[in-house]
Amino acid sequence: MKKIVALALVLTMLFALCLPVSAAPETEDTVTLLFTHDLHSHFLPVPTSGGGESGGYARLYTMMESARASALGPVITLDAGDFSMGSFFQTIYATDAAELRILADLGIDATTLGNHEFDFRQQGLVDMLNNAVASGDELPEIVLGNYYPPTDGTAEDVWAAYENYGIKDYTIIEKEGVRFAVFGLIGADAHSNAPMSGMVFEDPIETAKEVIAELKANEDYDYIICLSHSGTDSDVKKSEDYQLSLAVEGIDVIISGHTHPTLKEPLHVNGTWIVSCGSYAKNLGVLKFRGETGNTELVHYETIAIRGDTPEMQEMVEIVEGYKTLVSESYLKNYGLTYDEVIAISPFAFDSTGGKQADKALGNIISDAYRYAVESLEGEDGEEITFALNAAGVIRGTLPEGEITASDVFNVLSLGVGADGTPGYPLVSVYLTGKDLKTALEVDASVVPLMSAAQLYGNGLYWKYNTSRMIFNKVVETGVITEDGTIVPLEDDKLYRVITGLYCCQMLSAVESKSFGLLSITPRHADGTPVTDYDSLIIHDENGEELKEWYALASYLGTFEKNEDGISVIPESYSTPEHRKVVYSSTNPVELLKNANIFTWIVIILVVVILAVIALVTTLIVRKIVRKRRLKKA
């Protein structure tokens, strides 16, 4: 009976977690805030792991209109950035500003710029903003207070585009007599993930204080809302928006983007509500509150799931289809593909590349595709390729079970833009020493628990590490996997040719700054000289076009044995780990100390010194006690 009662209690608690949070009845003075963030060009629904699908703007719009119709008081709709980069629709980002224009179709009043809005470099941003204005469409306001072009005269076209669109630190939006002061911020981590932005980053906390001071001095408002592309974290010390709310007085609501969280309950910190509803239009965030600024009362909060059974608003279906046609005509025809063309069939669903450190099929098949594409392009006369590498941070989706379309493939490797300004990161050819490769593998072993985006996957490369060993000394074995499957140890001073993506290559060079100078990797040319211009490493095809990561994967997936319909079928061998990367945990002293490097020895020495000090202090105390006892006896 106790077990039954306990089970019932657990089920009740779990059910309660799925319910919306309501603190008070809704009245006419209740404000309704609808919000999104990290939409990442997901105009269309995406498959879910258990079957079915989620998201899609036509369904999101249905839920938005329903929420607006049912609200008793004023309704404001806001977005916290990263509205682009994540699907084929991003290919018309610069030319047609599809993402920004469709936000207005959804009824979004204002947004901010996330780090991925800068992936098309400064020129892409300039073109997007100017073409959005040139469309003549109604557009959402853009607010961003701490991320501006440099003022040294090198970015006059960016300044002109900012002014043409009307980007500003904050705006005042009035809804049914209620005035909302809305300002935007980008966080430190988001800035570090925008290496080609060319923007000047200012401290978000100091900027927020300045904006609020200006609002108090010059504006008439009822509430202050921050669109923050900074994010939250389970560790509050790393949670930028948590720290923002602690440090800054006067913010009523922070819509927190960037880290893609789905907060089932709002955080309430220092009088500020922090809310997040997840990425890819899978949920619509709803926050209802009332009261005076600085002293608001929660009325209702929920994240409404956008599921496959949510009705689609036909008006939005037609808008999306129009952009879909534009993508096929302006981008895909250059590759001889169509949006929904089936490239391959998989008898199994691929895993994701995030989370647990392990050898994973998706990372492996992408690395294999990189190598295949370059070897096919260069032929027998090409330089020898030793390895191909990719990182979890650039992998944005997975390959589904069953039919895999061109769109599915692009969604996996959808990030970035090349030096040619066209969508998709290109492949690059770079040389690394064996020592630098070992460092890269140590980053995979030691840094991934703190930053999952750093997880590496490789072709031709073998590494083994013990998660129980000292940080920066976890890797115990590395080598080259030869054609016959044997493993040849890496040589520290030897240069190896590596195929990877442009962004991944740039991040390798950033290891030193990310590790506070403890580790360093130097990408090199074939002659051993350090790389200074990463665009010079880009691989081009016979027509001079950049070889894109996504197209390399699409090409490789079409090479497998065909079924009766002539469609390539992915081999079952990819469904299980291939032991390119071996991860294990052992506290055996021999395993912990084998091949100990300077980091381990420093810790060992520190531990020995601390133990010696403790032993010395203990000995002195004991001697003193013994001496006192002897004196008493005497």
XYZ file of C-alpha atoms in Angstrom:
634
model
C 0.000 0.000 0.000
C 2.892 2.394 0.813
C 4.416 1.729 -2.622
C 1.077 2.399 -4.339
C 0.627 5.660 -2.423
C 4.209 6.722 -3.208
C 3.730 5.934 -6.895
C 0.494 7.919 -6.995
C 2.256 10.873 -5.368
C 5.100 10.767 -7.914
C 2.668 10.566 -10.837
C 0.702 13.500 -9.431
C 3.895 15.574 -9.120
C 4.972 14.706 -12.670
C 1.532 15.615 -13.992
C 1.689 18.913 -12.134
C 5.000 19.758 -13.808
C 3.276 19.518 -17.192
C 0.520 21.946 -16.242
C 0.724 25.704 -16.791
C 1.693 27.798 -13.769
C -1.214 29.950 -12.604
C -0.952 32.209 -9.582
C -4.034 34.432 -9.844
C -7.201 34.796 -11.946
C -6.860 36.814 -15.154
C -8.500 40.243 -15.166
C -8.686 43.146 -17.620
C -5.578 44.746 -16.138
C -3.578 41.583 -16.894
C -0.806 41.934 -19.480
C -0.195 39.009 -21.849
C 3.307 38.524 -23.224
C 3.672 36.007 -26.074
C 7.282 35.159 -26.829
C 9.629 33.082 -28.970
C 13.388 32.801 -29.433
C 15.902 30.704 -31.368
C 13.471 30.010 -34.209
C 16.432 29.319 -36.520
C 14.576 29.542 -39.845
C 12.291 26.628 -38.891
C 9.362 27.728 -41.025
C 8.258 24.105 -41.424
C 7.608 21.385 -38.804
C 10.431 19.040 -37.786
C 10.163 15.287 -37.057
C 10.072 14.208 -33.420
C 12.044 11.248 -32.067
C 8.932 9.275 -31.188
C 7.286 9.817 -34.563
C 5.134 12.690 -35.684
C 6.366 16.268 -35.830
C 6.501 19.530 -33.940
C 6.727 23.223 -34.711
C 6.077 24.972 -37.992
C 5.035 28.612 -38.341
C 1.549 27.813 -39.654
C 0.792 25.969 -36.400
C 2.640 28.503 -34.262
C 0.507 31.239 -35.810
C -2.669 29.318 -34.933
C -1.679 29.210 -31.255
C -0.629 32.865 -31.283
C -3.967 33.995 -32.696
C -5.824 31.824 -30.200
C -3.839 33.306 -27.288
C -4.459 36.847 -28.525
C -8.190 36.265 -28.928
C -8.596 34.813 -25.434
C -6.591 37.479 -23.560
C -8.594 39.931 -21.463
C -5.990 42.718 -21.472
C -3.257 44.025 -23.787
C -1.058 41.536 -25.687
C 2.534 42.107 -26.829
C 4.486 39.574 -28.895
C 8.298 39.518 -28.761
C 11.261 37.445 -29.956
C 14.745 37.133 -28.424
C 16.900 36.561 -31.503
C 18.495 33.833 -33.615
C 15.497 33.919 -35.926
C 17.764 32.781 -38.775
C 20.182 29.910 -39.573
C 18.830 26.397 -39.389
C 17.061 25.404 -42.611
C 17.036 25.969 -46.373
C 15.063 29.172 -45.789
C 18.251 30.827 -44.555
C 19.573 30.671 -48.126
C 17.381 33.671 -48.947
C 18.310 35.502 -45.725
C 20.432 38.175 -47.408
C 18.497 38.472 -50.658
C 14.904 38.378 -49.398
C 15.052 38.778 -45.584
C 12.525 35.957 -45.325
C 13.052 35.325 -41.602
C 12.609 38.927 -40.560
C 9.605 39.534 -42.796
C 7.800 36.408 -41.603
C 8.210 37.517 -37.977
C 5.956 40.418 -38.832
C 3.479 38.011 -40.462
C 3.396 36.160 -37.138
C 2.541 39.410 -35.400
C 5.842 39.818 -33.564
C 6.241 43.428 -32.461
C 9.980 43.462 -31.777
C 13.032 41.226 -31.857
C 16.773 41.441 -31.235
C 19.766 40.119 -33.147
C 21.309 36.853 -31.965
C 24.785 35.638 -32.849
C 23.523 33.674 -35.858
C 22.157 36.811 -37.490
C 25.840 37.657 -38.030
C 26.785 34.332 -39.623
C 26.487 35.849 -43.092
C 29.193 38.324 -42.071
C 28.706 42.072 -42.144
C 27.754 42.209 -45.822
C 25.072 39.564 -45.364
C 23.572 41.492 -42.455
C 23.672 44.719 -44.441
C 21.933 43.117 -47.418
C 19.310 41.467 -45.225
C 18.395 44.677 -43.419
C 18.292 46.784 -46.571
C 16.298 44.207 -48.550
C 13.836 43.871 -45.685
C 13.158 47.608 -45.842
C 13.058 47.551 -49.657
C 10.345 44.870 -49.588
C 7.883 47.442 -48.296
C 6.495 44.876 -45.846
C 5.577 45.666 -42.290
C 8.574 44.673 -40.139
C 9.223 44.031 -36.451
C 11.304 46.580 -34.607
C 14.890 45.542 -33.809
C 16.438 46.559 -30.488
C 20.054 45.897 -29.528
C 21.951 48.084 -27.084
C 25.399 46.545 -26.709
C 26.421 45.301 -30.171
C 27.266 47.917 -32.746
C 29.590 48.317 -35.724
C 33.026 49.846 -35.065
C 33.265 53.627 -35.294
C 36.665 53.748 -36.997
C 35.225 54.247 -40.477
C 35.536 50.590 -41.533
C 31.841 49.787 -41.240
C 29.982 52.763 -42.653
C 27.723 50.499 -44.735
C 26.713 48.589 -41.594
C 25.922 51.839 -39.781
C 23.891 52.940 -42.785
C 21.915 49.669 -42.759
C 21.293 50.006 -39.001
C 19.964 53.528 -39.558
C 17.968 52.520 -42.647
C 16.162 49.816 -40.692
C 15.942 51.832 -37.490
C 17.835 49.568 -35.094
C 18.104 51.202 -31.696
C 18.877 50.459 -28.052
C 15.232 50.413 -27.022
C 11.735 51.158 -28.232
C 8.385 52.034 -26.652
C 5.486 49.861 -27.806
C 1.973 50.805 -26.744
C -0.809 48.205 -26.494
C -4.284 49.304 -25.354
C -2.826 52.230 -23.435
C -0.077 50.170 -21.755
C 3.445 51.293 -22.688
C 6.196 48.672 -22.861
C 9.840 49.765 -22.906
C 11.653 46.999 -24.793
C 15.440 46.831 -25.122
C 17.829 44.210 -26.483
C 21.140 42.660 -25.425
C 23.540 40.021 -26.691
C 25.538 37.980 -24.174
C 29.249 37.240 -23.862
C 28.900 33.607 -24.925
C 26.773 34.558 -27.933
C 29.392 37.136 -28.937
C 32.142 34.488 -28.722
C 30.072 32.353 -31.100
C 29.981 35.076 -33.745
C 33.638 35.186 -34.885
C 32.843 36.940 -38.170
C 30.449 39.580 -36.869
C 33.004 42.404 -36.847
C 30.910 44.074 -34.133
C 31.959 45.870 -30.970
C 30.696 44.069 -27.860
C 29.882 46.063 -24.745
C 29.156 44.702 -21.284
C 25.456 43.682 -21.098
C 25.039 44.563 -17.425
C 26.506 48.045 -17.796
C 24.479 48.596 -20.967
C 21.268 47.507 -19.224
C 21.928 49.948 -16.381
C 22.508 52.786 -18.859
C 19.354 51.971 -20.839
C 17.201 51.812 -17.717
C 18.634 55.099 -16.454
C 17.786 56.709 -19.799
C 14.272 55.266 -19.712
C 13.653 56.611 -16.221
C 14.966 60.026 -17.200
C 13.302 60.461 -20.574
C 10.414 58.058 -21.160
C 6.911 57.371 -19.925
C 6.492 53.590 -19.613
C 4.588 50.989 -17.614
C 6.919 47.978 -17.888
C 10.497 47.229 -18.973
C 11.163 44.070 -20.984
C 14.616 42.860 -22.029
C 15.118 40.727 -25.134
C 18.338 39.007 -24.092
C 20.243 36.704 -26.388
C 22.427 35.524 -23.515
C 20.804 32.466 -21.958
C 20.460 30.645 -18.674
C 22.382 27.747 -17.179
C 21.774 25.258 -14.362
C 24.881 26.741 -12.733
C 23.715 30.225 -11.761
C 27.294 31.537 -11.873
C 27.366 30.715 -15.604
C 23.780 31.821 -16.188
C 24.171 35.200 -17.888
C 20.533 36.242 -17.637
C 20.343 35.158 -14.006
C 23.380 37.323 -13.275
C 21.869 40.163 -15.304
C 18.708 40.139 -13.198
C 20.764 40.079 -9.980
C 22.899 43.023 -11.011
C 20.302 45.292 -12.623
C 17.274 46.788 -10.902
C 14.119 47.648 -12.784
C 13.714 44.933 -15.429
C 10.252 43.386 -15.225
C 10.793 40.533 -17.708
C 13.810 38.982 -19.431
C 13.043 36.801 -22.455
C 16.119 34.597 -22.441
C 17.411 33.191 -25.732
C 20.648 31.625 -27.010
C 20.939 28.503 -24.821
C 17.603 27.069 -26.079
C 16.125 26.358 -22.626
C 12.487 25.464 -22.027
C 11.623 26.776 -18.586
C 8.473 25.096 -17.337
C 8.294 27.712 -14.603
C 9.554 31.281 -14.821
C 12.558 32.225 -12.726
C 11.901 35.135 -10.362
C 15.125 36.908 -9.452
C 15.407 40.348 -7.867
C 11.905 41.285 -9.011
C 12.516 40.099 -12.594
C 10.707 37.266 -14.379
C 13.071 35.222 -16.589
C 11.278 33.156 -19.245
C 12.273 30.791 -22.072
C 10.210 28.508 -24.299
C 12.801 26.474 -26.247
C 13.918 26.532 -29.855
C 12.682 25.814 -33.397
C 9.079 26.998 -32.801
C 8.358 23.832 -30.823
C 6.627 25.913 -28.147
C 4.939 29.259 -27.738
C 5.763 31.052 -24.507
C 2.946 32.783 -22.611
C 3.489 35.028 -19.576
C 0.601 36.901 -17.941
C 1.280 39.422 -15.185
C -0.060 42.601 -13.633
C 0.933 45.249 -11.123
C 3.347 48.135 -11.203
C 6.784 48.024 -12.756
C 9.265 46.590 -10.303
C 6.475 44.892 -8.378
C 4.600 42.625 -10.784
C 2.385 39.706 -9.842
C 2.399 36.454 -11.815
C -1.016 35.586 -13.187
C -0.219 32.717 -15.567
C 2.750 31.096 -17.312
C 3.041 28.232 -19.769
C 4.940 26.952 -22.775
C 2.355 25.714 -25.280
C 3.593 22.755 -27.341
C 3.199 23.153 -31.117
C 2.411 19.556 -32.101
C 1.508 17.692 -35.239
C -2.185 17.814 -34.355
C -2.185 21.616 -33.991
C -4.252 23.085 -36.863
C -2.339 25.061 -39.482
C -3.369 28.612 -40.338
C -3.850 28.549 -44.121
C -2.684 32.128 -44.551
C 0.711 31.194 -43.087
C 0.871 27.940 -45.083
C 0.696 29.987 -48.284
C 3.357 32.443 -47.118
C 5.755 29.597 -46.251
C 5.101 27.826 -49.564
C 5.953 31.026 -51.406
C 9.322 31.236 -49.674
C 9.883 27.515 -50.262
C 9.473 28.009 -54.010
C 11.866 30.940 -53.866
C 14.503 28.751 -52.143
C 14.289 26.126 -54.884
C 14.505 28.681 -57.678
C 17.284 30.829 -56.244
C 19.545 28.355 -54.420
C 18.858 24.654 -54.911
C 18.816 24.742 -58.696
C 22.561 25.482 -58.527
C 23.047 22.037 -56.966
C 20.630 20.176 -59.195
C 18.358 19.462 -56.220
C 14.842 20.247 -55.100
C 13.645 20.995 -51.557
C 11.935 17.649 -50.896
C 14.107 15.450 -53.136
C 14.888 12.083 -51.480
C 18.655 11.559 -51.363
C 18.860 8.376 -49.303
C 16.965 6.002 -47.044
C 18.110 5.061 -43.555
C 16.895 1.834 -41.910
C 17.525 3.461 -38.520
C 17.359 6.886 -36.880
C 20.676 8.558 -36.259
C 21.468 9.773 -32.771
C 22.232 13.390 -31.950
C 25.803 14.507 -31.423
C 25.283 16.391 -28.186
C 25.221 15.102 -24.633
C 27.231 12.089 -23.543
C 30.794 11.770 -24.777
C 30.894 8.816 -27.150
C 31.609 7.564 -30.637
C 28.447 8.547 -32.538
C 27.178 7.522 -35.947
C 26.105 10.980 -37.092
C 29.481 12.531 -36.331
C 31.236 9.631 -38.021
C 29.221 9.712 -41.231
C 29.722 13.472 -41.530
C 33.491 13.048 -41.170
C 33.434 10.277 -43.769
C 31.486 12.578 -46.096
C 34.072 15.346 -45.737
C 36.851 13.013 -46.791
C 34.850 11.425 -49.600
C 33.878 14.762 -51.115
C 37.431 16.113 -51.225
C 38.971 12.863 -52.483
C 36.317 12.674 -55.214
C 37.038 16.251 -56.217
C 40.829 15.986 -56.234
C 41.150 12.478 -57.642
C 44.314 10.417 -57.537
C 46.521 13.471 -58.023
C 45.274 15.190 -54.881
C 47.359 15.567 -51.745
C 46.989 12.751 -49.244
C 44.295 13.267 -46.637
C 45.049 11.794 -43.213
C 42.012 12.868 -41.234
C 38.633 14.560 -41.448
C 37.197 16.247 -38.359
C 33.888 17.825 -37.385
C 32.513 19.220 -34.139
C 29.126 18.935 -32.444
C 28.773 22.720 -32.372
C 28.145 22.949 -36.122
C 25.765 19.965 -36.268
C 22.275 21.384 -35.905
C 20.031 18.377 -36.469
C 20.056 14.674 -37.170
C 19.132 12.272 -39.965
C 15.732 10.610 -39.583
C 14.778 6.988 -40.075
C 13.291 6.375 -43.512
C 13.503 8.874 -46.349
C 16.194 11.554 -46.059
C 15.521 14.628 -48.184
C 17.806 17.412 -49.331
C 16.146 19.574 -46.683
C 16.949 17.034 -43.945
C 20.607 17.020 -44.944
C 20.864 20.800 -45.029
C 19.268 21.049 -41.590
C 22.114 18.934 -40.172
C 24.842 21.293 -41.435
C 22.945 24.513 -41.943
C 25.220 27.035 -40.294
C 27.345 29.758 -41.730
C 28.398 31.322 -44.957
C 31.537 31.110 -47.038
C 33.903 33.771 -48.289
C 31.725 33.844 -51.418
C 28.763 35.065 -49.380
C 26.619 32.014 -50.187
C 24.946 29.984 -47.420
C 26.709 27.089 -45.742
C 30.180 26.739 -44.250
C 32.703 25.481 -46.799
C 35.232 22.700 -46.267
C 38.847 23.669 -45.720
C 42.179 21.870 -45.996
C 44.541 22.542 -43.105
C 47.662 20.982 -41.620
C 48.139 20.149 -37.956
C 51.094 18.647 -36.160
C 50.632 15.435 -34.218
C 51.119 17.450 -31.052
C 48.343 19.869 -31.999
C 46.034 16.985 -32.909
C 46.627 15.458 -29.482
C 45.715 18.812 -27.956
C 42.505 18.913 -30.004
C 41.611 15.440 -28.758
C 42.361 16.548 -25.211
C 39.871 19.388 -25.715
C 37.315 16.772 -26.758
C 38.063 14.729 -23.643
C 38.388 17.504 -21.066
C 36.331 20.489 -22.237
C 33.174 18.762 -23.514
C 31.666 18.267 -20.006
C 31.780 22.073 -19.727
C 31.033 22.903 -23.390
C 29.282 20.152 -25.357
C 29.774 21.983 -28.662
C 33.494 21.082 -28.509
C 32.881 17.343 -28.924
C 34.839 16.021 -31.928
C 34.217 13.223 -34.430
C 36.754 11.990 -36.935
C 37.628 9.916 -39.960
C 40.972 8.091 -39.929
C 41.666 9.141 -36.355
C 41.678 6.997 -33.214
C 41.704 8.246 -29.643
C 40.996 6.739 -26.267
C 40.477 8.543 -23.001
C 39.665 7.911 -19.359
C 37.105 10.354 -17.983
C 38.407 9.767 -14.446
C 41.857 11.149 -15.196
C 43.045 14.678 -14.507
C 41.667 17.436 -16.735
C 43.850 18.097 -19.806
C 45.447 14.686 -19.253
C 42.565 12.344 -20.003
C 43.699 11.013 -23.401
C 45.768 7.840 -23.042
C 46.113 6.700 -26.649
C 45.995 8.296 -30.107
C 46.724 7.099 -33.607
C 46.074 6.981 -37.328
C 43.626 4.299 -38.482
C 45.176 2.818 -41.618
C 43.252 1.206 -44.500
C 43.746 -2.293 -43.047
C 42.437 -1.164 -39.641
C 45.748 -1.063 -37.793
C 46.545 1.926 -35.587
C 49.801 3.852 -36.014
C 50.671 6.292 -33.175
C 50.624 10.008 -33.932
C 54.034 11.650 -34.280
C 54.312 14.977 -32.464
C 56.386 16.799 -35.091
C 54.750 15.359 -38.201
C 52.299 17.474 -40.245
C 48.994 15.786 -41.080
C 46.493 17.029 -43.665
C 43.041 17.497 -42.126
C 39.725 18.241 -43.843
C 37.232 20.137 -41.706
C 34.748 22.997 -41.884
C 35.746 26.657 -41.911
C 34.139 27.406 -38.539
C 35.644 24.344 -36.856
C 39.075 25.330 -38.144
C 38.670 28.842 -36.748
C 37.633 27.441 -33.378
C 40.766 25.257 -33.222
C 42.856 28.392 -33.226
C 40.697 29.814 -30.414
C 41.550 26.944 -28.043
C 44.312 28.979 -26.393
C 41.989 31.797 -25.357
C 39.220 29.382 -24.341
C 41.641 27.405 -22.104
C 43.184 30.528 -20.508
C 46.467 29.860 -22.275
C 46.869 26.317 -20.945
C 46.403 24.714 -24.382
C 47.136 25.924 -27.888
C 46.608 24.694 -31.454
C 48.209 26.280 -34.513
C 46.534 25.582 -37.887
C 49.220 25.537 -40.593
C 49.778 25.469 -44.330
C 51.463 22.515 -46.033
C 54.864 24.163 -45.583
C 54.331 24.447 -41.843
C 53.722 28.202 -41.681
C 50.866 29.315 -39.409
C 47.557 30.257 -41.062
C 46.584 33.926 -40.891
C 43.855 33.988 -43.557
C 41.377 31.149 -43.042
C 39.526 31.910 -46.261
C 42.688 30.874 -48.126
C 42.115 27.294 -46.910
C 38.675 26.944 -48.540
C 38.311 24.084 -51.012
C 36.759 24.927 -54.406
C 35.332 22.624 -57.066
C 36.278 22.532 -60.742
C 33.996 25.525 -61.404
C 35.576 27.595 -58.654
C 32.581 27.178 -56.324
C 33.101 26.530 -52.618
C 32.634 22.921 -51.519
C 29.966 23.222 -48.817
C 29.748 20.934 -45.778
C 26.087 20.123 -46.333
C 26.586 19.284 -49.998
C 29.513 16.999 -49.127
C 27.152 15.053 -46.843
C 24.388 14.996 -49.461
C 26.818 13.677 -52.075
C 28.158 10.948 -49.795
C 24.704 9.740 -48.749
C 23.917 9.092 -52.397
C 26.868 6.709 -52.907
C 25.597 3.624 -51.080
C 24.022 0.524 -52.582
C 20.674 1.327 -54.184
C 17.313 -0.314 -53.436
C 14.801 -1.431 -56.062
C 13.699 2.190 -56.514
C 17.242 3.314 -57.207
C 17.626 5.161 -53.893
C 20.807 4.886 -51.839
C 20.411 2.944 -48.555
C 22.675 3.834 -45.625
C 24.549 0.715 -44.377
C 23.613 -0.785 -41.010
C 27.270 -0.480 -40.000
C 26.603 3.169 -39.147
C 23.957 2.190 -36.601
C 26.553 0.998 -34.064
C 29.696 2.628 -32.617
C 32.811 2.050 -34.710
C 35.309 2.599 -31.885
C 37.076 5.493 -33.525
C 36.701 7.259 -30.195
C 36.812 5.053 -27.072
C 35.534 6.578 -23.846
C 35.831 4.762 -20.529
C 36.174 5.428 -16.811
C 38.686 3.769 -14.488
C 40.091 4.781 -11.099
C 42.825 2.179 -11.191
C 46.006 4.011 -10.001
C 47.977 2.683 -12.955
C 45.310 3.963 -15.359
C 45.216 7.335 -13.641
C 48.969 7.923 -13.724
C 49.958 6.321 -17.025
C 51.586 8.919 -19.312
C 50.990 11.660 -16.748
C 51.671 15.112 -18.180
C 52.541 18.404 -16.519
C 48.927 19.078 -15.445
C 48.726 15.791 -13.547
C 52.178 16.227 -11.991
C 51.335 19.749 -10.849
C 48.223 18.451 -9.100
C 50.150 15.524 -7.606
C 52.821 17.871 -6.299
C 50.182 20.219 -4.875
C 48.419 17.312 -3.158
C 51.720 16.028 -1.733
C 52.622 19.509 -0.484
C 49.188 19.962 1.101
C 49.383 16.538 2.751
C 52.914 17.296 3.956
C 51.750 20.606 5.433
C 48.800 18.886 7.126
C 51.146 16.181 8.486
C 53.615 18.792 9.728
C 50.918 20.869 11.426
C 49.398 17.733 12.975
C 52.814 16.629 14.232
C 53.496 20.020 15.789
C 50.099 20.052 17.488
C 50.577 16.535 18.840
C 54.059 17.400 20.124
C 52.692 20.502 21.822
C 49.936 18.477 23.524
C 52.421 15.815 24.632
C 54.792 18.487 25.979
C 51.980 20.084 28.001
C 51.032 16.732 29.494
C 54.626 16.043 30.488
C 54.911 19.441 32.110
C 51.738 18.794 34.115
C 53.063 15.452 35.308
C 56.363 17.054 36.269
